[in-house]
Amino acid sequence: RHGNGGDELEKRVRLSLPQKRSADEPTFRKVLTALVRRRRLSMQYHGRARDEHSSRVVSPLRLTFYRSNWYLAAWCHQADDLRVFAMDRIADVRVSTDPAGEPDEATVAARLETSYGIFEGKADKVARLRFSPGTSRWVADENWHPDQRAETLEDGGVLLELPYRHITE
């Protein structure tokens, strides 16, 4: 549109999201509205782990784009606890006029920011990964976790230590 070769760029630039699961756009908009306006949501959720459908009332806290998919961290009023929901598993969303519950920020940060990716809970384990000299320079270029520690070994390899909670991480 701005004379920068948009048609040509469209042919030559690709965005590949191989693990992407689509979140329904109207659902996404409602969740985003509730998040910004600090309102509760009523929704249906189909959890993968137990293959169960449930009705939930949640207070949205954060949206995270992780590994090509969107996740909603929210306070679940039925469980009276923090939960992380895959956006593609949410349906029948209604934005409430009720204000969202606001757990204190320290609690939210402790549950969402100490672990890896979308996993919630305080990291209570440390993974120790040893990389050969040939691959260590590539590993050193990435920040895998805010609390990671890296040690250069005598042979030029790297020992990377990452906190985690769930083995899936």
XYZ file of C-alpha atoms in Angstrom, residues 46 94 115:
3
model
C -12.960 -28.482 26.568
C -19.821 -14.066 27.283
C 8.339 -21.457 35.243
